[in-house]
Every structure is written in C-alpha cells, then in structure tokens.
Amino acid sequence: GENVEQHPSTLSVQEGDSAVIKCTYSDSASNYFPWYKQELGKRPQLIIDIRSNVGEKKDQRIAVTLNKTAKHFSLHITETQPEDSAVYFCAAKGNFGNEKLTFGTGTRLTIIP
Amino acid sequence: DTAVSQTPKYLVTQMGNDKSIKCEQNLGHDTMYWYKQDSKKFLKIMFSYNNKELIINETVPNRFSPKSPDKAHLNLHINSLELGDSAVYFCASSQDMAQETQYFGPGTRLLVL
C-alpha cells in the first residue's frame, strides 16, 4: 500500500518568512495530493491540492509543487502570519475510486511574531 | 448549516464499556469515512462507506462496527472499550468515491479510563 513520509515534524519560522514542508510517497500510481491544515482542537481542513497532471499550483500565499519522477511534493507558504500556526498534513490517493487517502505524519508549524 | 456534524464532542468512559459516535452530513454526499487521530496526531482511515455500502475496512478490530442507516449518516459503535481506543475520531464525507476532496467533522474526543 501507499506510504507517505512528511518532513519536518516541527518547524518554527519568523513571521513574514517562508515555510516549506516536504512529503514523499511510495506508490507511483498515486495521482491526487491534498494538503490539510489542522488548528489546535479543530478539524483538518483542505487548503490546497494538486493532481498528477500538474507540476505546480498556487493560491495566494500558498503553493504546492509536485515532482512525479522523484515522488515528492511540497507545500510552500510565503509571508507567513501568526494564523498560519497549525499542524499541516500532506496526503496521497491512488487513481481508483475506492482507494483511500493516506496521510503523512504531520508538521507542526509555529510562526514566531 | 453545519456540513458534517458529530455527536458527542467529548466522551469519557470506563474500560470495557460500549459506546457509539454518530455522524451526519447535509452535503448530499455519497461517501463517508471514519478516521482515528491518536495522541501523536497520526490520522488513519478506519472505514469508508459509499451509499451505505462498506468500501474500506482498514484492519480495524472487530470491536469497531460502523453502521450506515442511510447515505447521510455513518455511526461508529465500539464494544469493550480499551485504553488504546483513546483518541479523536473524525468523520468525513466526499461527493462520491471519485471525488477526492474530503470534508471533516469536528471530531469526537474519546477518553477511556
């Protein structure tokens, strides 16, 4: 089955700087890669996703890049703000409808004011 | 107007008891899921249902029995609770099995004493 590794497990950045979180996956058939943000005590919420036919996607201060050959994808947050502090999860899902979403182990991002 | 709701929000119980968690979605989605998030924040899928039919059963002890009375509801019954069952349980839904975006409920924090 799919295995998703996520690094780093914790990340502290100064407010205004950029943050990068990286994930690798094992199943070359995976074709959908979402990122979820989970604030303390809250539910995971989708912030951005990318499909395997796209190399990069951007939404305001958030971008995701995908390297299918190397089987890794990354989340980039620019101009970080205190409200970006949360746990971020990457995930991967295969092509078939009944395939599960496999999550990475999470990155706790702390923005230092 | 809550999209995915769960009850109860908190559940504290003794080892050996039986308890249920309820989930409802008003999004008109066909597919629903149960996830377990342990103390290290790992998010792992337990079950998924599509139109009341079990699709994914992720090697979960048979003390856990999901039930879907209709496609808007997916309940989770747990028999003979153990200490290791303490976790946050999240329900989620997606339009159907082909649609990857999953919407999570607020979670049920279960503590087994």
CSV table of N, CA and C in Angstrom, one decimal, chain B residues 56-95:
chain,number,residue,atom,x,y,z
B,56,ILE,N,-14.1,0.4,2.4
B,56,ILE,CA,-12.8,0.2,3.0
B,56,ILE,C,-13.0,-0.2,4.5
B,57,ASN,N,-12.2,-1.2,4.9
B,57,ASN,CA,-12.2,-1.6,6.3
B,57,ASN,C,-10.7,-1.9,6.5
B,58,GLU,N,-10.1,-0.9,7.3
B,58,GLU,CA,-8.6,-0.9,7.4
B,58,GLU,C,-8.1,-1.7,8.6
B,59,THR,N,-8.2,-3.0,8.6
B,59,THR,CA,-7.7,-3.8,9.6
B,59,THR,C,-8.0,-3.2,11.0
B,60,VAL,N,-9.2,-2.9,11.2
B,60,VAL,CA,-9.7,-2.4,12.5
B,60,VAL,C,-10.2,-3.6,13.3
B,61,PRO,N,-10.0,-3.6,14.6
B,61,PRO,CA,-10.5,-4.7,15.4
B,61,PRO,C,-12.0,-4.8,15.3
B,62,ASN,N,-12.6,-6.0,15.3
B,62,ASN,CA,-14.0,-6.1,15.1
B,62,ASN,C,-14.8,-5.7,16.3
B,63,ARG,N,-14.2,-5.1,17.3
B,63,ARG,CA,-14.9,-4.4,18.3
B,63,ARG,C,-15.5,-3.1,17.8
B,64,PHE,N,-15.0,-2.6,16.6
B,64,PHE,CA,-15.5,-1.4,16.0
B,64,PHE,C,-16.4,-1.8,14.9
B,65,SER,N,-17.7,-1.4,15.0
B,65,SER,CA,-18.6,-1.7,14.0
B,65,SER,C,-19.3,-0.5,13.5
B,66,PRO,N,-19.1,-0.1,12.2
B,66,PRO,CA,-19.7,1.1,11.6
B,66,PRO,C,-21.1,0.6,11.1
B,67,LYS,N,-22.0,1.6,11.1
B,67,LYS,CA,-23.4,1.4,10.6
B,67,LYS,C,-23.8,2.6,9.8
B,68,SER,N,-24.3,2.4,8.6
B,68,SER,CA,-24.8,3.5,7.8
B,68,SER,C,-26.3,3.3,7.5
B,69,PRO,N,-27.2,3.9,8.3
B,69,PRO,CA,-28.6,3.7,8.1
B,69,PRO,C,-29.1,4.3,6.7
B,70,ASP,N,-28.4,5.4,6.3
B,70,ASP,CA,-28.7,6.0,5.1
B,70,ASP,C,-27.4,6.7,4.7
B,71,LYS,N,-27.4,7.3,3.5
B,71,LYS,CA,-26.1,7.8,3.0
B,71,LYS,C,-25.7,9.1,3.7
B,72,ALA,N,-26.6,9.7,4.5
B,72,ALA,CA,-26.3,10.9,5.2
B,72,ALA,C,-25.7,10.6,6.6
B,73,HIS,N,-25.8,9.4,7.0
B,73,HIS,CA,-25.3,9.0,8.4
B,73,HIS,C,-24.4,7.9,8.4
B,74,LEU,N,-23.3,8.0,9.2
B,74,LEU,CA,-22.4,6.9,9.4
B,74,LEU,C,-22.1,6.9,10.9
B,75,ASN,N,-22.5,5.9,11.6
B,75,ASN,CA,-22.3,5.8,13.0
B,75,ASN,C,-21.2,4.8,13.3
B,76,LEU,N,-20.6,5.0,14.5
B,76,LEU,CA,-19.5,4.1,14.8
B,76,LEU,C,-19.8,3.5,16.2
B,77,HIS,N,-19.9,2.2,16.3
B,77,HIS,CA,-20.1,1.6,17.6
B,77,HIS,C,-18.9,0.9,18.1
B,78,ILE,N,-18.5,1.1,19.3
B,78,ILE,CA,-17.3,0.4,19.8
B,78,ILE,C,-17.6,-0.4,21.0
B,79,ASN,N,-17.4,-1.7,21.0
B,79,ASN,CA,-17.6,-2.6,22.1
B,79,ASN,C,-16.4,-2.8,22.9
B,80,SER,N,-16.6,-3.1,24.2
B,80,SER,CA,-15.5,-3.5,25.1
B,80,SER,C,-14.3,-2.5,25.0
B,81,LEU,N,-14.5,-1.3,25.2
B,81,LEU,CA,-13.5,-0.2,25.0
B,81,LEU,C,-12.2,-0.5,25.8
B,82,GLU,N,-11.1,-0.2,25.1
B,82,GLU,CA,-9.8,-0.4,25.7
B,82,GLU,C,-9.1,0.9,25.9
B,83,LEU,N,-8.0,0.9,26.7
B,83,LEU,CA,-7.3,2.2,26.9
B,83,LEU,C,-6.8,2.7,25.6
B,84,GLY,N,-6.3,1.8,24.7
B,84,GLY,CA,-5.7,2.2,23.4
B,84,GLY,C,-6.7,2.8,22.4
B,85,ASP,N,-8.0,2.7,22.8
B,85,ASP,CA,-9.0,3.4,21.9
B,85,ASP,C,-9.1,4.9,22.1
B,86,SER,N,-8.5,5.4,23.2
B,86,SER,CA,-8.5,6.8,23.4
B,86,SER,C,-7.9,7.5,22.3
B,87,ALA,N,-8.6,8.5,21.7
B,87,ALA,CA,-8.1,9.2,20.5
B,87,ALA,C,-9.2,10.2,20.1
B,88,VAL,N,-9.0,10.9,19.1
B,88,VAL,CA,-10.0,11.7,18.5
B,88,VAL,C,-10.5,11.0,17.2
B,89,TYR,N,-11.8,10.8,17.1
B,89,TYR,CA,-12.4,10.2,16.0
B,89,TYR,C,-13.0,11.2,15.1
B,90,PHE,N,-12.6,11.2,13.8
B,90,PHE,CA,-13.2,12.2,12.9
B,90,PHE,C,-14.0,11.4,11.8
B,91,CYS,N,-15.2,12.0,11.6
B,91,CYS,CA,-16.0,11.6,10.5
B,91,CYS,C,-15.7,12.5,9.3
B,92,ALA,N,-15.8,12.0,8.1
B,92,ALA,CA,-15.6,12.9,6.9
B,92,ALA,C,-16.5,12.4,5.8
B,93,SER,N,-16.7,13.3,4.8
B,93,SER,CA,-17.5,12.9,3.6
B,93,SER,C,-16.9,13.5,2.4
B,94,SER,N,-17.2,12.8,1.2
B,94,SER,CA,-16.9,13.4,-0.1
B,94,SER,C,-18.0,13.1,-1.0
B,95,GLN,N,-18.1,13.9,-2.1
B,95,GLN,CA,-19.2,13.8,-3.0
B,95,GLN,C,-19.5,12.4,-3.4
